[in-house]
PDB file of C-alpha atoms in Angstrom:
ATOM      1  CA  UNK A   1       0.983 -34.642  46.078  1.00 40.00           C
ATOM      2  CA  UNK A   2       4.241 -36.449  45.990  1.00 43.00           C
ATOM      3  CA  UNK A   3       7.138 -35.739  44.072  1.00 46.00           C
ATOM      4  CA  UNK A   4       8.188 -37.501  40.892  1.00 44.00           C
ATOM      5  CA  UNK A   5      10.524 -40.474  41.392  1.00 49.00           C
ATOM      6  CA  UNK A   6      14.417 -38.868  40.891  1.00 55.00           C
ATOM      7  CA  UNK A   7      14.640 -40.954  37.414  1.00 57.00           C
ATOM      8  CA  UNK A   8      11.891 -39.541  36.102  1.00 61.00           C
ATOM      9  CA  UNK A   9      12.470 -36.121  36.912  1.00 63.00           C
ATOM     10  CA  UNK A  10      15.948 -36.289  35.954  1.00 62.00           C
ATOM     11  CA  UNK A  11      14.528 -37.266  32.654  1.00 64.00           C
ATOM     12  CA  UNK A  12      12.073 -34.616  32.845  1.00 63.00           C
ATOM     13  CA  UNK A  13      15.265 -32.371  33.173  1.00 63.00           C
ATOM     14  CA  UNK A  14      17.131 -33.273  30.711  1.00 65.00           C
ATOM     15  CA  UNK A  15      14.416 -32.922  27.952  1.00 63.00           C
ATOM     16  CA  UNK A  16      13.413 -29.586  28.878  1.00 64.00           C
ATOM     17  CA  UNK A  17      17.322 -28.674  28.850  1.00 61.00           C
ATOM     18  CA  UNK A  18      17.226 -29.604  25.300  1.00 60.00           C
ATOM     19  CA  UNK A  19      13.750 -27.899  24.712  1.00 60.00           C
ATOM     20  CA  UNK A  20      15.363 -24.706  25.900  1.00 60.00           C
ATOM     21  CA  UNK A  21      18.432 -25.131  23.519  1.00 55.00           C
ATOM     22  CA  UNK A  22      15.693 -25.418  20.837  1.00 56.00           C
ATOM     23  CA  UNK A  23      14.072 -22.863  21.626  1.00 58.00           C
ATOM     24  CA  UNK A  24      17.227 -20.484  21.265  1.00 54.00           C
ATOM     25  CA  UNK A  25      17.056 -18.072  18.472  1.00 51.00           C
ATOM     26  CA  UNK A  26      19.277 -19.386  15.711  1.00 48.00           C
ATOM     27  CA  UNK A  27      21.844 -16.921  15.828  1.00 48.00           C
ATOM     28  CA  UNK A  28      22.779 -17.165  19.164  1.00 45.00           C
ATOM     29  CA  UNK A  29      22.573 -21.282  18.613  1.00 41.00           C
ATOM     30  CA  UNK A  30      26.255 -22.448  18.450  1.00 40.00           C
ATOM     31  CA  UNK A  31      25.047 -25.695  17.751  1.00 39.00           C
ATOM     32  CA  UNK A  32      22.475 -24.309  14.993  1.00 42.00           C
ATOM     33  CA  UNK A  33      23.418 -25.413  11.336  1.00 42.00           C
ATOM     34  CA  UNK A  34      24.752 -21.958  10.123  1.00 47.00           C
ATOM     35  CA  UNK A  35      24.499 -21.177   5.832  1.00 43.00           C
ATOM     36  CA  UNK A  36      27.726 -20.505   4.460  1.00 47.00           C
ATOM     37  CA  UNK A  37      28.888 -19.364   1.637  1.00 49.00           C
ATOM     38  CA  UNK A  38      26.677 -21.488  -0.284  1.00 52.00           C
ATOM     39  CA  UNK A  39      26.921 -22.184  -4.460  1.00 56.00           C
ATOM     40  CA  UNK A  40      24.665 -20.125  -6.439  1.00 53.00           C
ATOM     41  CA  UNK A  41      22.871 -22.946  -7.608  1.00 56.00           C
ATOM     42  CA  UNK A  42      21.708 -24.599  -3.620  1.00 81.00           C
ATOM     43  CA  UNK A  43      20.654 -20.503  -2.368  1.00 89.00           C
ATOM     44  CA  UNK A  44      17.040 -19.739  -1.644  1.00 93.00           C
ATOM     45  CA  UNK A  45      16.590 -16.633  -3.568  1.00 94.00           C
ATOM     46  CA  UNK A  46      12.912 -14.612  -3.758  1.00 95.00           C
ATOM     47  CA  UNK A  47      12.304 -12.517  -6.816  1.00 95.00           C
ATOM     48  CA  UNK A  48      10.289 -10.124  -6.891  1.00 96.00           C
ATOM     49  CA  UNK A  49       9.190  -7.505  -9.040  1.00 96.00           C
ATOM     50  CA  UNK A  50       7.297  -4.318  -9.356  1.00 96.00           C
ATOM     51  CA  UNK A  51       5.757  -3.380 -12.892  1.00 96.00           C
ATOM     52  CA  UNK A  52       3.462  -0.129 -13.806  1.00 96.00           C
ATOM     53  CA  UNK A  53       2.046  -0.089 -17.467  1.00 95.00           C
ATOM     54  CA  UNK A  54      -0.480   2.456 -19.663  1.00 95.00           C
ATOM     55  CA  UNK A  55      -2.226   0.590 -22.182  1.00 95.00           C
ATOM     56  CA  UNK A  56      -4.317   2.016 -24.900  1.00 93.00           C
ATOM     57  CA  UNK A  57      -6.743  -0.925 -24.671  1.00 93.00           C
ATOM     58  CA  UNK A  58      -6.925  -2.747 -21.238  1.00 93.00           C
ATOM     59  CA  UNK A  59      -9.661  -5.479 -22.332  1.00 92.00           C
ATOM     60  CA  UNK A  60      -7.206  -6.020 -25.110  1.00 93.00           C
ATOM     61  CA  UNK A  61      -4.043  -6.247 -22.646  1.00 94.00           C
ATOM     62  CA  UNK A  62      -6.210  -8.985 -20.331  1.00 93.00           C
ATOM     63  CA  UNK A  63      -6.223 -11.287 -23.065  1.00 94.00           C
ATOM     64  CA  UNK A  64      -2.829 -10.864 -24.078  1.00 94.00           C
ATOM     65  CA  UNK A  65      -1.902 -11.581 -20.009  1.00 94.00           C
ATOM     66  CA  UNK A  66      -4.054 -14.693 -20.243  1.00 93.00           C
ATOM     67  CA  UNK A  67      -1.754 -14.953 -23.252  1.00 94.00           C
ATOM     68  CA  UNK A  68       1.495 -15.042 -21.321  1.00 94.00           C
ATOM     69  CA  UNK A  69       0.405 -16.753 -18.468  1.00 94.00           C
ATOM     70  CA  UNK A  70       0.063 -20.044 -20.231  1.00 94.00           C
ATOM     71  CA  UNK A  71       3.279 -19.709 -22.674  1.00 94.00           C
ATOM     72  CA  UNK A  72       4.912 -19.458 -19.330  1.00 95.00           C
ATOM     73  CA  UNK A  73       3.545 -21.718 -16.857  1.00 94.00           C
ATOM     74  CA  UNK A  74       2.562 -18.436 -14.506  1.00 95.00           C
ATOM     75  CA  UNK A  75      -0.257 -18.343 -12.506  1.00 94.00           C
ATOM     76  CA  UNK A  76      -2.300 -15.416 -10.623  1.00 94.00           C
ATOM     77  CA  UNK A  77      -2.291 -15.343  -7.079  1.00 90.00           C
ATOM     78  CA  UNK A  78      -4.627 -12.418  -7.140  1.00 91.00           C
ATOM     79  CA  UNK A  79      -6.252  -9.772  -9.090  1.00 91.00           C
ATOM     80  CA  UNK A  80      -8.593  -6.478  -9.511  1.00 92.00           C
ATOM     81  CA  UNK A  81      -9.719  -4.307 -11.473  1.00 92.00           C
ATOM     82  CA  UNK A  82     -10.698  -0.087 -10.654  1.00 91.00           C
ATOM     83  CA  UNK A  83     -12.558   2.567 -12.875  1.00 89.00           C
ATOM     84  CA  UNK A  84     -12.339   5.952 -11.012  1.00 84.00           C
ATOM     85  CA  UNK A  85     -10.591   9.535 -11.591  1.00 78.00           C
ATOM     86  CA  UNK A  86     -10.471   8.619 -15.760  1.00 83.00           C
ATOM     87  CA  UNK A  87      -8.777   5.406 -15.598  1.00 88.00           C
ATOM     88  CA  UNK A  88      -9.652   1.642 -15.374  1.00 92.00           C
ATOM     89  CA  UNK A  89      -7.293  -0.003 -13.731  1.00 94.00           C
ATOM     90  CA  UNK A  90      -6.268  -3.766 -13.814  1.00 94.00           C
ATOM     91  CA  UNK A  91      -3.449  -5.010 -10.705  1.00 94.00           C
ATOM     92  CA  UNK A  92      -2.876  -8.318 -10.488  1.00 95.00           C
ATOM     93  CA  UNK A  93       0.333 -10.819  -8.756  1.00 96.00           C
ATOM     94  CA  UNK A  94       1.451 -13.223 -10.922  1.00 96.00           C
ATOM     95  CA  UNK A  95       3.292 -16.059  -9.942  1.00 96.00           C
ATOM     96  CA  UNK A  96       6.232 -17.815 -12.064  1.00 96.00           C
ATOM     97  CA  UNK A  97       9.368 -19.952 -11.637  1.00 96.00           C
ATOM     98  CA  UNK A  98      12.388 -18.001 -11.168  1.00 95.00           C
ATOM     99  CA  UNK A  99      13.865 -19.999 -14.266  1.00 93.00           C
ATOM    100  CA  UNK A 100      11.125 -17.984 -16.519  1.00 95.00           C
ATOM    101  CA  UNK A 101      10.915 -14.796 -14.166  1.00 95.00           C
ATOM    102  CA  UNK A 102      12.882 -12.228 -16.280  1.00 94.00           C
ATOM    103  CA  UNK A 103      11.689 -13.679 -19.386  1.00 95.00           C
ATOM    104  CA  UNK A 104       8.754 -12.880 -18.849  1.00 95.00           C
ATOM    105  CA  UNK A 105       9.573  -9.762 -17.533  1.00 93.00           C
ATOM    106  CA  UNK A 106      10.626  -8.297 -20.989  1.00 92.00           C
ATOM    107  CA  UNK A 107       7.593  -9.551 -22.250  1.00 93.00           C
ATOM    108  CA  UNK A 108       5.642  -7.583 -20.302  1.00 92.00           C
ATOM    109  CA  UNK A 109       7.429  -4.547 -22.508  1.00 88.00           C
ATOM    110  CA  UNK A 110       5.010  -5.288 -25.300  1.00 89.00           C
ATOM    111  CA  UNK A 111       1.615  -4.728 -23.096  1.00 92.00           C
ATOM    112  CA  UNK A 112       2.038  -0.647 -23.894  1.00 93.00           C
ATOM    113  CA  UNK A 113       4.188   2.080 -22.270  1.00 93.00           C
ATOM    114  CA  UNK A 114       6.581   0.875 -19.069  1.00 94.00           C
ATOM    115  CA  UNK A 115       5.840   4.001 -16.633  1.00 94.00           C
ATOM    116  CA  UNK A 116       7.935   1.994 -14.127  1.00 94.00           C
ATOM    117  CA  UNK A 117       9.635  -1.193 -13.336  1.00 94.00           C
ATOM    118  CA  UNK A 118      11.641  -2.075 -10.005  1.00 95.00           C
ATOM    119  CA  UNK A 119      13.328  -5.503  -8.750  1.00 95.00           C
ATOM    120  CA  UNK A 120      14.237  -6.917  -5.689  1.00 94.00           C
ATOM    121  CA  UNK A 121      15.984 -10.289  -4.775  1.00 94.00           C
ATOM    122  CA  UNK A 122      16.198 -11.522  -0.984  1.00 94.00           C
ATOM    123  CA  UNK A 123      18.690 -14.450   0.077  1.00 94.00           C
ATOM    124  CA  UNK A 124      16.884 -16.230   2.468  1.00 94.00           C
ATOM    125  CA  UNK A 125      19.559 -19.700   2.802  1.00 93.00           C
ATOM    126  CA  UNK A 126      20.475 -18.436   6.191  1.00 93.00           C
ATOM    127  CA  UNK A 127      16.991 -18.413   7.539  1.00 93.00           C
ATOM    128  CA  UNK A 128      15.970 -21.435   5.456  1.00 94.00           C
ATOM    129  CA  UNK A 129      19.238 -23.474   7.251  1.00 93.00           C
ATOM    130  CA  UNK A 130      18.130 -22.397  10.317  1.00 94.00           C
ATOM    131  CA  UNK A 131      14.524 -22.731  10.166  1.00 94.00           C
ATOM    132  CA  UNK A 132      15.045 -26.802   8.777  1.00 94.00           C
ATOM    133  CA  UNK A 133      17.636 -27.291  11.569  1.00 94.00           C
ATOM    134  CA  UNK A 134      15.129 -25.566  14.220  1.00 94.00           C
ATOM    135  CA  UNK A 135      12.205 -28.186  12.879  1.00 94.00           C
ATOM    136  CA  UNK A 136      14.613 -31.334  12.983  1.00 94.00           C
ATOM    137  CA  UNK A 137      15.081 -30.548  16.755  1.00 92.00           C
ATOM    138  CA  UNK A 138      11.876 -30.094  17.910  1.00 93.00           C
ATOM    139  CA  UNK A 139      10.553 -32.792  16.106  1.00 93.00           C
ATOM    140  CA  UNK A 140      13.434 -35.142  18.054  1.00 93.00           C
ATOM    141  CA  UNK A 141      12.421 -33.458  21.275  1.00 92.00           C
ATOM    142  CA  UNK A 142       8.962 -34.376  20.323  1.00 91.00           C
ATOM    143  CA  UNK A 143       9.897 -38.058  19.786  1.00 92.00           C
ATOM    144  CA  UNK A 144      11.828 -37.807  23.347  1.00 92.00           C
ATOM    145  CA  UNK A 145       8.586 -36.956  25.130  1.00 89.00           C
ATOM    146  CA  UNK A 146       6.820 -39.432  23.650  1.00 90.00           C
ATOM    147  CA  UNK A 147       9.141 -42.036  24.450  1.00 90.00           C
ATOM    148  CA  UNK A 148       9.119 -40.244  28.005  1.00 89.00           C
ATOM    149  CA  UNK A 149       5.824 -40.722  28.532  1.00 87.00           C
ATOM    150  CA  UNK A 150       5.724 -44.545  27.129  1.00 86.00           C
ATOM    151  CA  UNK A 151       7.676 -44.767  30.813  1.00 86.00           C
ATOM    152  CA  UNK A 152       5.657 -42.280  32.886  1.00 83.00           C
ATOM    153  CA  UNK A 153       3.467 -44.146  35.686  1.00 85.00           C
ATOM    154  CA  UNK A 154       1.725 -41.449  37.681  1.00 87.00           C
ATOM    155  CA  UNK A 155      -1.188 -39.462  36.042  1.00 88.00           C
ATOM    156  CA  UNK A 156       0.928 -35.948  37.672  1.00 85.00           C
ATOM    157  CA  UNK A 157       3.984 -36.860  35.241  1.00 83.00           C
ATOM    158  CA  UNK A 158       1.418 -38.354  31.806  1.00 87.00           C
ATOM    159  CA  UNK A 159      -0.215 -35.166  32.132  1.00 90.00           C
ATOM    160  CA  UNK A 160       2.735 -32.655  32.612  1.00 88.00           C
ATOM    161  CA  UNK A 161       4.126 -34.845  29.569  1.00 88.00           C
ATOM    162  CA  UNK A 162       1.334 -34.622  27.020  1.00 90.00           C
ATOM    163  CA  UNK A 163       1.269 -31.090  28.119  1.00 90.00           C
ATOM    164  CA  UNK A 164       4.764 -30.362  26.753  1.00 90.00           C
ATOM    165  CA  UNK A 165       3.532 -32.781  23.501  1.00 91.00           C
ATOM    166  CA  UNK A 166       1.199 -29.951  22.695  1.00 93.00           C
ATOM    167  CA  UNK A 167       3.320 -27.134  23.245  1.00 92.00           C
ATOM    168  CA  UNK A 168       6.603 -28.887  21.021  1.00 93.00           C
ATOM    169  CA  UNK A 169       3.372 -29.770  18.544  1.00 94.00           C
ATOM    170  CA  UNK A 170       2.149 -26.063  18.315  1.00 95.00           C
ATOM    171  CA  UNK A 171       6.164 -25.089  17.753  1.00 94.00           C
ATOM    172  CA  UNK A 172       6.150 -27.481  15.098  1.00 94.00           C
ATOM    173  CA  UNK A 173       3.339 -26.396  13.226  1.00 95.00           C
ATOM    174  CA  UNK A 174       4.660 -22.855  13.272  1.00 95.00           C
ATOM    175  CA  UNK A 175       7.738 -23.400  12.247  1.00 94.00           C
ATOM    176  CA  UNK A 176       6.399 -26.619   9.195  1.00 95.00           C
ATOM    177  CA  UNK A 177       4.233 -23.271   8.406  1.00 95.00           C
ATOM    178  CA  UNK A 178       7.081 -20.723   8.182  1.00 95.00           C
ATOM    179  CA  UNK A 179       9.514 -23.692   6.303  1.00 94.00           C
ATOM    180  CA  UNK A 180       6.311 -24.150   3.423  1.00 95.00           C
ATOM    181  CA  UNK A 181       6.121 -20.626   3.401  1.00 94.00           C
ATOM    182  CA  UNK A 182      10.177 -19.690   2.263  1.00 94.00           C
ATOM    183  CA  UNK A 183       9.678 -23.002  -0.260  1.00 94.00           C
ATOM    184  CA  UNK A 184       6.679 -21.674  -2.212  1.00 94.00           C
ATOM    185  CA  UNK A 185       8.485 -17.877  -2.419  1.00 93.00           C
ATOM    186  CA  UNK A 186      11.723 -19.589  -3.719  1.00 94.00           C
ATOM    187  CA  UNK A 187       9.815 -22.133  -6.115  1.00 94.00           C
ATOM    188  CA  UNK A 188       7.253 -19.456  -7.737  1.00 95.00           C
ATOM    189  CA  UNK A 189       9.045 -15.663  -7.926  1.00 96.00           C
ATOM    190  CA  UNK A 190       6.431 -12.626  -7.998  1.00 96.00           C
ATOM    191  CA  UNK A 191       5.827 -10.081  -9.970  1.00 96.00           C
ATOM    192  CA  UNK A 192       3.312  -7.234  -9.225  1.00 96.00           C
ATOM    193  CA  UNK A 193       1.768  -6.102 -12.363  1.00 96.00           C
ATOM    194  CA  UNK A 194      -0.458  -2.952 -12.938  1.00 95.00           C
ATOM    195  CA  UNK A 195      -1.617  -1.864 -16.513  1.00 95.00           C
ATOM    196  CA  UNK A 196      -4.343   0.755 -16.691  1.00 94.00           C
ATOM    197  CA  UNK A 197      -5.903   2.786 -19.779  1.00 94.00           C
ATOM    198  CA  UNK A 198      -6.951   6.583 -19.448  1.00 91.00           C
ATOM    199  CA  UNK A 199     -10.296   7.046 -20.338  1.00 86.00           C
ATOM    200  CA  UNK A 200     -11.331  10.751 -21.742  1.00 78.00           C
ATOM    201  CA  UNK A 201     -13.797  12.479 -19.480  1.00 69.00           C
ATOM    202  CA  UNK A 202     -16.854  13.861 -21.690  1.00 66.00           C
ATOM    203  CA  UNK A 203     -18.018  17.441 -20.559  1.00 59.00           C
ATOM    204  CA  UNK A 204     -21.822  17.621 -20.238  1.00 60.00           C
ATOM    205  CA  UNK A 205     -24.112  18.889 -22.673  1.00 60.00           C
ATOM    206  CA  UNK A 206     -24.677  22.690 -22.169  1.00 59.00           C
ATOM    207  CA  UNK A 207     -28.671  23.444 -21.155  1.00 66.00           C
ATOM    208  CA  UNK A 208     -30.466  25.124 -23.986  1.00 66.00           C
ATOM    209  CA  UNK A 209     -31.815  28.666 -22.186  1.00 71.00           C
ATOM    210  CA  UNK A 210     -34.803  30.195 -23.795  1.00 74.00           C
ATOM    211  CA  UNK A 211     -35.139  33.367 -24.474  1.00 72.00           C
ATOM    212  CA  UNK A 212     -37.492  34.327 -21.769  1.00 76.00           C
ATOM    213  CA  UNK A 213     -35.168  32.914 -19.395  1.00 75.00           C
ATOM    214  CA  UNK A 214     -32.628  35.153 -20.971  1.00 77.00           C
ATOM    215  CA  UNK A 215     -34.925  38.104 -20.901  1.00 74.00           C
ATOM    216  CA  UNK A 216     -35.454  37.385 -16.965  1.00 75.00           C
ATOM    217  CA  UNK A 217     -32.205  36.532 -16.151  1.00 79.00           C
ATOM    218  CA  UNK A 218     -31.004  39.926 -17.555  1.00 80.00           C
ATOM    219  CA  UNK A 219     -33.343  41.788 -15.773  1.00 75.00           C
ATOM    220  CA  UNK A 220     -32.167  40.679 -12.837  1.00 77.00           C
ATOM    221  CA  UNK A 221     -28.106  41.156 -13.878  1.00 81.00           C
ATOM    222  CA  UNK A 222     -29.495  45.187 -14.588  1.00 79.00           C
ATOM    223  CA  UNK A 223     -31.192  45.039 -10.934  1.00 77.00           C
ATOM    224  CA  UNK A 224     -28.355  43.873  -9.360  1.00 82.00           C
ATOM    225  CA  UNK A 225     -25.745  46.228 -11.216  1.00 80.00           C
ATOM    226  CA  UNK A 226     -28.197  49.097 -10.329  1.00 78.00           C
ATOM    227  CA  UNK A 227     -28.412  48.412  -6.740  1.00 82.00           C
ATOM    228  CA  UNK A 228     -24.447  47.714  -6.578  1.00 79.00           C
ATOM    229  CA  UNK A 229     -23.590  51.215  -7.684  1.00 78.00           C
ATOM    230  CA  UNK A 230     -26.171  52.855  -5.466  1.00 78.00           C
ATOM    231  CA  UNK A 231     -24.585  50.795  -2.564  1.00 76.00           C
ATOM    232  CA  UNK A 232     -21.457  51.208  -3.325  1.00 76.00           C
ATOM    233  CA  UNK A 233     -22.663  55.265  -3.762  1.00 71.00           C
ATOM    234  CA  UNK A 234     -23.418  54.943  -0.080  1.00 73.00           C
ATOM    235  CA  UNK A 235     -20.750  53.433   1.250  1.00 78.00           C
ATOM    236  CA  UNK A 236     -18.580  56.314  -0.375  1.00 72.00           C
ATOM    237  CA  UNK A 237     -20.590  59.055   0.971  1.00 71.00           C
ATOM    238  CA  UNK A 238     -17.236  60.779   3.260  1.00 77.00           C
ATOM    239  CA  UNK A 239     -15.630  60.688   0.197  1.00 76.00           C
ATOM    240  CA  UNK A 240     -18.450  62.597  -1.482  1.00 73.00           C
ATOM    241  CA  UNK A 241     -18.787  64.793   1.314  1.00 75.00           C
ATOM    242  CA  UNK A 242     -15.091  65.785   1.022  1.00 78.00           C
ATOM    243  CA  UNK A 243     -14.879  66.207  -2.312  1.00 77.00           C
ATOM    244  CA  UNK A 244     -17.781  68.738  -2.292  1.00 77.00           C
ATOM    245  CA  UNK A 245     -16.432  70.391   0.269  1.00 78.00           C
ATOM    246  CA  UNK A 246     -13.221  70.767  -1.281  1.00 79.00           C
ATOM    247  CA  UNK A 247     -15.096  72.122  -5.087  1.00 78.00           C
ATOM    248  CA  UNK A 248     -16.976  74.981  -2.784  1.00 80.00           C
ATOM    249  CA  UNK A 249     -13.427  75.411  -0.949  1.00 79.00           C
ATOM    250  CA  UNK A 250     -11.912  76.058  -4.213  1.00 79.00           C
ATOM    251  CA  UNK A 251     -14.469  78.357  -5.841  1.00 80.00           C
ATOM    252  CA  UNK A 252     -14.421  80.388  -2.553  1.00 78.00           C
ATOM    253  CA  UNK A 253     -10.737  81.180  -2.893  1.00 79.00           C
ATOM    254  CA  UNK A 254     -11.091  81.737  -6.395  1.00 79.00           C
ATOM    255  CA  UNK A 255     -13.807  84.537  -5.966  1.00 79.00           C
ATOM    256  CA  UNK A 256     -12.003  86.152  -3.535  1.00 78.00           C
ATOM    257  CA  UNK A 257      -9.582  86.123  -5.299  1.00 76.00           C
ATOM    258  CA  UNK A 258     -11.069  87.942  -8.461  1.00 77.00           C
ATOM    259  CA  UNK A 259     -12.407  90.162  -5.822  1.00 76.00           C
ATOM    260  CA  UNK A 260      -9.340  91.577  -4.430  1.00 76.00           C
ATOM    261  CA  UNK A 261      -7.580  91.465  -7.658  1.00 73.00           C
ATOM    262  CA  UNK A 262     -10.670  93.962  -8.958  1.00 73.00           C
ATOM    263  CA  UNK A 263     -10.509  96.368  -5.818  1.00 73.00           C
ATOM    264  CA  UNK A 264      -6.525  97.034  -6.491  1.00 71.00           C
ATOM    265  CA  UNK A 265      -7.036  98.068  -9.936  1.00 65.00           C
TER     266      UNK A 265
END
């Protein structure tokens, strides 16, 4: 197979130069646009937000969350509900500009009793800078290779071309994918809300025992009492043993005793 043609493959060259360059992670990127100190107002900030409630009613507490989602323009992401171990539970992700996120935070106060309640707030303008300046490249190194291969004449050097199309494509999807991703965490803040309601276990009824069931069952509490103490007569026998042997011991001594004390007088 022959070799490409010097121009092209100088071309060829030079593209993948700047496809490496792209491909450089952004903070070793001189050239990368770099977030600075940025105004408050222009940083991409997430919200997010961690909320644990006990409510006496929880069928009562999902319509007041229907409620608040609608004053506030929220919407839920996701939800479910659990009834196990004497509670139902209801967990659910609501979603909600950041303009609205700590108002409706408070409001949240007025579901029942706030068990818990934790924040967190991520700057992500660096990585959304770097991310938009990444996408503007490889979509220009895109637009090179086509161009490139508007000029390619052998099949070897269309299909190496439209080869690297694909790949610069797939690296522009993936990064279009992680750009929508920041935008819809910085438009719509989250807050992770779980409200549950105890529920009082009920003991069972006790059975009703009849008397003959009594009368039987008590016959056999006497049986087993009477064959405990013989067993346990058994298993004490050395002790037995001993202590008769010791009684006789003692009355032995005794009479001798008596015996001498008789002779001497």
């Amino acid at each position: 197979m022959m070799s490409a043609p010097p121009l092209m493959e100088s071309k060829l060259e030079e593209v993948e130069a700047q496809a490496i360059v792209s491909d450089i992670p952004p903070q070793d990127a001189p050239s990368q646009v770099k977030a600075t100190a940025a105004p408050a107002a222009t940083r991409k900030l997430i919200y997010h937000a961690e909320v644990r409630v006990k409510v006496e009613d929880l069928d009562r507490a999902n319509v007041r969350m229907d409620s608040l989602t609608r004053i506030y323009g929220a919407y839920v992401s996701d939800a479910s509900e659990t009834r196990q171990d004497g509670q139902r539970q209801h967990q659910t992700n609501i979603r909600v500009v950041p303009s609205r996120f700590h108002t409706m935070l408070g409001s949240l106060n007025g579901l029942g009793t706030l068990v818990s309640k934790s924040l967190s707030t991520d700057d992500v303008t660096a990585e959304h800078a770097d991310v938009s300046a990444r996408l503007g490249t490889k979509r220009a190194l895109e637009q090179r290779y086509i161009a490139l291969l508007s000029q390619a004449k052998k099949v070897s050097d269309i299909l190496e071309i439209e080869e690297k199309i694909g790949n610069v494509r797939g690296d522009i999807e993936a990064t279009e994918s992680r750009l929508k991703t920041l935008d819809d965490q910085v438009a719509y803040s989250t807050i992770t809300l779980t409200y549950f309601q105890e529920i009082p276990l009920t003991a069972p009824d006790a059975p009703v025992i009849s008397f003959s069931s009594r009368l039987v069952q008590s016959f056999y509490d006497g049986w087993e009492l009477l064959t405990g103490l013989v067993l346990a007569l058994v298993t004490a026998w050395p002790l037995l043993l001993g202590g008769a042997f010791g009684v006789w011991g003692l009355r032995a001594w005794r009479q001798r005793r008596r015996q001498r004390a008789a002779a001497s007088i």
